[in-house]
mmCIF file with all atom_site columns, C-alpha atoms in Angstrom:
data_model
loop_
_atom_site.group_PDB
_atom_site.id
_atom_site.type_symbol
_atom_site.label_atom_id
_atom_site.label_alt_id
_atom_site.label_comp_id
_atom_site.label_asym_id
_atom_site.label_entity_id
_atom_site.label_seq_id
_atom_site.pdbx_PDB_ins_code
_atom_site.Cartn_x
_atom_site.Cartn_y
_atom_site.Cartn_z
_atom_site.occupancy
_atom_site.B_iso_or_equiv
_atom_site.pdbx_formal_charge
_atom_site.auth_seq_id
_atom_site.auth_comp_id
_atom_site.auth_asym_id
_atom_site.auth_atom_id
_atom_site.pdbx_PDB_model_num
ATOM 1  C CA . UNK A 1 1  ? -0.485  -0.135 -0.033  1.00 0.00 ? 1  UNK A CA 1
ATOM 2  C CA . UNK A 1 2  ? 2.890   2.445  1.044   1.00 0.00 ? 2  UNK A CA 1
ATOM 3  C CA . UNK A 1 3  ? 4.197   2.280  -3.134  1.00 0.00 ? 3  UNK A CA 1
ATOM 4  C CA . UNK A 1 4  ? 0.798   3.435  -4.335  1.00 0.00 ? 4  UNK A CA 1
ATOM 5  C CA . UNK A 1 5  ? 0.832   5.651  -2.266  1.00 0.00 ? 5  UNK A CA 1
ATOM 6  C CA . UNK A 1 6  ? 4.209   6.947  -3.080  1.00 0.00 ? 6  UNK A CA 1
ATOM 7  C CA . UNK A 1 7  ? 3.595   7.066  -6.683  1.00 0.00 ? 7  UNK A CA 1
ATOM 8  C CA . UNK A 1 8  ? 0.378   8.642  -6.330  1.00 0.00 ? 8  UNK A CA 1
ATOM 9  C CA . UNK A 1 9  ? 2.213   11.670 -4.324  1.00 0.00 ? 9  UNK A CA 1
ATOM 10 C CA . UNK A 1 10 ? 4.566   11.976 -7.337  1.00 0.00 ? 10 UNK A CA 1
ATOM 11 C CA . UNK A 1 11 ? 1.992   11.983 -9.521  1.00 0.00 ? 11 UNK A CA 1
ATOM 12 C CA . UNK A 1 12 ? 0.611   15.196 -7.676  1.00 0.00 ? 12 UNK A CA 1
ATOM 13 C CA . UNK A 1 13 ? 3.434   16.357 -7.290  1.00 0.00 ? 13 UNK A CA 1
ATOM 14 C CA . UNK A 1 14 ? 3.925   16.557 -11.519 1.00 0.00 ? 14 UNK A CA 1
ATOM 15 C CA . UNK A 1 15 ? 0.634   18.021 -11.591 1.00 0.00 ? 15 UNK A CA 1
ATOM 16 C CA . UNK A 1 16 ? 1.352   20.805 -9.252  1.00 0.00 ? 16 UNK A CA 1
ATOM 17 C CA . UNK A 1 17 ? 5.051   21.590 -10.810 1.00 0.00 ? 17 UNK A CA 1
ATOM 18 C CA . UNK A 1 18 ? 2.772   21.853 -14.259 1.00 0.00 ? 18 UNK A CA 1
ATOM 19 C CA . UNK A 1 19 ? 0.252   23.778 -12.933 1.00 0.00 ? 19 UNK A CA 1
ATOM 20 C CA . UNK A 1 20 ? 2.989   26.178 -11.908 1.00 0.00 ? 20 UNK A CA 1
ATOM 21 C CA . UNK A 1 21 ? 4.260   26.039 -14.796 1.00 0.00 ? 21 UNK A CA 1
ATOM 22 C CA . UNK A 1 22 ? 1.928   26.925 -17.433 1.00 0.00 ? 22 UNK A CA 1
ATOM 23 C CA . UNK A 1 23 ? 0.241   30.195 -14.959 1.00 0.00 ? 23 UNK A CA 1
ATOM 24 C CA . UNK A 1 24 ? 3.599   32.487 -15.949 1.00 0.00 ? 24 UNK A CA 1
ATOM 25 C CA . UNK A 1 25 ? 1.504   32.277 -19.422 1.00 0.00 ? 25 UNK A CA 1
ATOM 26 C CA . UNK A 1 26 ? -1.599  33.963 -17.953 1.00 0.00 ? 26 UNK A CA 1
ATOM 27 C CA . UNK A 1 27 ? 0.857   36.726 -17.195 1.00 0.00 ? 27 UNK A CA 1
ATOM 28 C CA . UNK A 1 28 ? 1.881   37.382 -20.260 1.00 0.00 ? 28 UNK A CA 1
ATOM 29 C CA . UNK A 1 29 ? -2.163  37.831 -20.966 1.00 0.00 ? 29 UNK A CA 1
ATOM 30 C CA . UNK A 1 30 ? -2.822  34.390 -22.578 1.00 0.00 ? 30 UNK A CA 1
ATOM 31 C CA . UNK A 1 31 ? -6.499  33.357 -21.890 1.00 0.00 ? 31 UNK A CA 1
ATOM 32 C CA . UNK A 1 32 ? -7.274  30.421 -19.692 1.00 0.00 ? 32 UNK A CA 1
ATOM 33 C CA . UNK A 1 33 ? -9.779  27.652 -19.868 1.00 0.00 ? 33 UNK A CA 1
ATOM 34 C CA . UNK A 1 34 ? -12.026 26.645 -22.209 1.00 0.00 ? 34 UNK A CA 1
ATOM 35 C CA . UNK A 1 35 ? -13.092 29.209 -25.293 1.00 0.00 ? 35 UNK A CA 1
ATOM 36 C CA . UNK A 1 36 ? -16.486 31.145 -25.163 1.00 0.00 ? 36 UNK A CA 1
ATOM 37 C CA . UNK A 1 37 ? -19.231 29.622 -27.057 1.00 0.00 ? 37 UNK A CA 1
ATOM 38 C CA . UNK A 1 38 ? -20.997 33.121 -27.718 1.00 0.00 ? 38 UNK A CA 1
ATOM 39 C CA . UNK A 1 39 ? -18.389 36.171 -29.074 1.00 0.00 ? 39 UNK A CA 1
ATOM 40 C CA . UNK A 1 40 ? -19.166 39.852 -28.002 1.00 0.00 ? 40 UNK A CA 1
ATOM 41 C CA . UNK A 1 41 ? -20.234 40.449 -31.403 1.00 0.00 ? 41 UNK A CA 1
ATOM 42 C CA . UNK A 1 42 ? -22.459 37.910 -31.338 1.00 0.00 ? 42 UNK A CA 1
ATOM 43 C CA . UNK A 1 43 ? -23.886 38.225 -27.393 1.00 0.00 ? 43 UNK A CA 1
ATOM 44 C CA . UNK A 1 44 ? -24.846 41.842 -29.203 1.00 0.00 ? 44 UNK A CA 1
ATOM 45 C CA . UNK A 1 45 ? -27.037 40.450 -31.985 1.00 0.00 ? 45 UNK A CA 1
ATOM 46 C CA . UNK A 1 46 ? -28.776 37.988 -29.727 1.00 0.00 ? 46 UNK A CA 1
ATOM 47 C CA . UNK A 1 47 ? -29.270 40.570 -27.502 1.00 0.00 ? 47 UNK A CA 1
ATOM 48 C CA . UNK A 1 48 ? -30.665 42.481 -29.828 1.00 0.00 ? 48 UNK A CA 1
ATOM 49 C CA . UNK A 1 49 ? -33.141 40.017 -31.114 1.00 0.00 ? 49 UNK A CA 1
ATOM 50 C CA . UNK A 1 50 ? -34.139 39.260 -27.588 1.00 0.00 ? 50 UNK A CA 1
ATOM 51 C CA . UNK A 1 51 ? -35.185 42.710 -27.573 1.00 0.00 ? 51 UNK A CA 1
ATOM 52 C CA . UNK A 1 52 ? -37.463 41.944 -30.194 1.00 0.00 ? 52 UNK A CA 1
ATOM 53 C CA . UNK A 1 53 ? -38.881 38.978 -28.879 1.00 0.00 ? 53 UNK A CA 1
ATOM 54 C CA . UNK A 1 54 ? -37.372 36.501 -30.472 1.00 0.00 ? 54 UNK A CA 1
ATOM 55 C CA . UNK A 1 55 ? -38.069 32.488 -29.411 1.00 0.00 ? 55 UNK A CA 1
ATOM 56 C CA . UNK A 1 56 ? -34.676 31.369 -27.353 1.00 0.00 ? 56 UNK A CA 1
ATOM 57 C CA . UNK A 1 57 ? -34.989 28.021 -28.647 1.00 0.00 ? 57 UNK A CA 1
ATOM 58 C CA . UNK A 1 58 ? -34.586 29.918 -32.116 1.00 0.00 ? 58 UNK A CA 1
ATOM 59 C CA . UNK A 1 59 ? -31.548 31.848 -31.618 1.00 0.00 ? 59 UNK A CA 1
ATOM 60 C CA . UNK A 1 60 ? -29.717 28.902 -30.080 1.00 0.00 ? 60 UNK A CA 1
ATOM 61 C CA . UNK A 1 61 ? -30.693 26.570 -33.081 1.00 0.00 ? 61 UNK A CA 1
ATOM 62 C CA . UNK A 1 62 ? -29.596 29.149 -35.570 1.00 0.00 ? 62 UNK A CA 1
ATOM 63 C CA . UNK A 1 63 ? -26.036 30.277 -33.243 1.00 0.00 ? 63 UNK A CA 1
ATOM 64 C CA . UNK A 1 64 ? -25.426 26.628 -32.401 1.00 0.00 ? 64 UNK A CA 1
ATOM 65 C CA . UNK A 1 65 ? -25.266 27.107 -29.030 1.00 0.00 ? 65 UNK A CA 1
ATOM 66 C CA . UNK A 1 66 ? -27.497 26.264 -25.869 1.00 0.00 ? 66 UNK A CA 1
ATOM 67 C CA . UNK A 1 67 ? -30.660 27.408 -24.972 1.00 0.00 ? 67 UNK A CA 1
ATOM 68 C CA . UNK A 1 68 ? -28.526 28.013 -21.575 1.00 0.00 ? 68 UNK A CA 1
ATOM 69 C CA . UNK A 1 69 ? -26.140 30.266 -23.487 1.00 0.00 ? 69 UNK A CA 1
ATOM 70 C CA . UNK A 1 70 ? -29.137 32.092 -25.198 1.00 0.00 ? 70 UNK A CA 1
ATOM 71 C CA . UNK A 1 71 ? -30.869 32.936 -21.449 1.00 0.00 ? 71 UNK A CA 1
ATOM 72 C CA . UNK A 1 72 ? -27.418 34.091 -19.835 1.00 0.00 ? 72 UNK A CA 1
ATOM 73 C CA . UNK A 1 73 ? -27.189 36.324 -22.819 1.00 0.00 ? 73 UNK A CA 1
ATOM 74 C CA . UNK A 1 74 ? -30.466 37.444 -22.328 1.00 0.00 ? 74 UNK A CA 1
ATOM 75 C CA . UNK A 1 75 ? -30.234 37.918 -18.424 1.00 0.00 ? 75 UNK A CA 1
ATOM 76 C CA . UNK A 1 76 ? -26.560 39.763 -18.796 1.00 0.00 ? 76 UNK A CA 1
ATOM 77 C CA . UNK A 1 77 ? -28.803 42.512 -21.117 1.00 0.00 ? 77 UNK A CA 1
ATOM 78 C CA . UNK A 1 78 ? -31.222 43.147 -18.349 1.00 0.00 ? 78 UNK A CA 1
ATOM 79 C CA . UNK A 1 79 ? -29.400 43.198 -15.804 1.00 0.00 ? 79 UNK A CA 1
ATOM 80 C CA . UNK A 1 80 ? -27.019 46.301 -17.963 1.00 0.00 ? 80 UNK A CA 1
ATOM 81 C CA . UNK A 1 81 ? -30.993 47.743 -18.313 1.00 0.00 ? 81 UNK A CA 1
ATOM 82 C CA . UNK A 1 82 ? -30.316 46.615 -22.418 1.00 0.00 ? 82 UNK A CA 1
ATOM 83 C CA . UNK A 1 83 ? -32.816 44.387 -22.493 1.00 0.00 ? 83 UNK A CA 1
ATOM 84 C CA . UNK A 1 84 ? -36.676 44.854 -20.856 1.00 0.00 ? 84 UNK A CA 1
ATOM 85 C CA . UNK A 1 85 ? -37.585 42.520 -18.886 1.00 0.00 ? 85 UNK A CA 1
ATOM 86 C CA . UNK A 1 86 ? -40.833 41.938 -20.828 1.00 0.00 ? 86 UNK A CA 1
ATOM 87 C CA . UNK A 1 87 ? -38.588 40.511 -23.687 1.00 0.00 ? 87 UNK A CA 1
#
């Protein structure tokens, strides 16, 4: 059992070392993580169409993203008062 624990500890140390090696990229302005599914330009188009009363499911099919992504864009627009609450 101690051999397995030693291997696990070694793997954990390697993981920490790889993580610290990748973090300087963030300081150089690199974006970490998963890319956004709805870029700013497309998000603005979605917000305009939601404001006009377009259905969320139609917009999600049109842009190839989930309904939740469209709803999140709509909710962000409501927070900034870009879309009226009834839309």
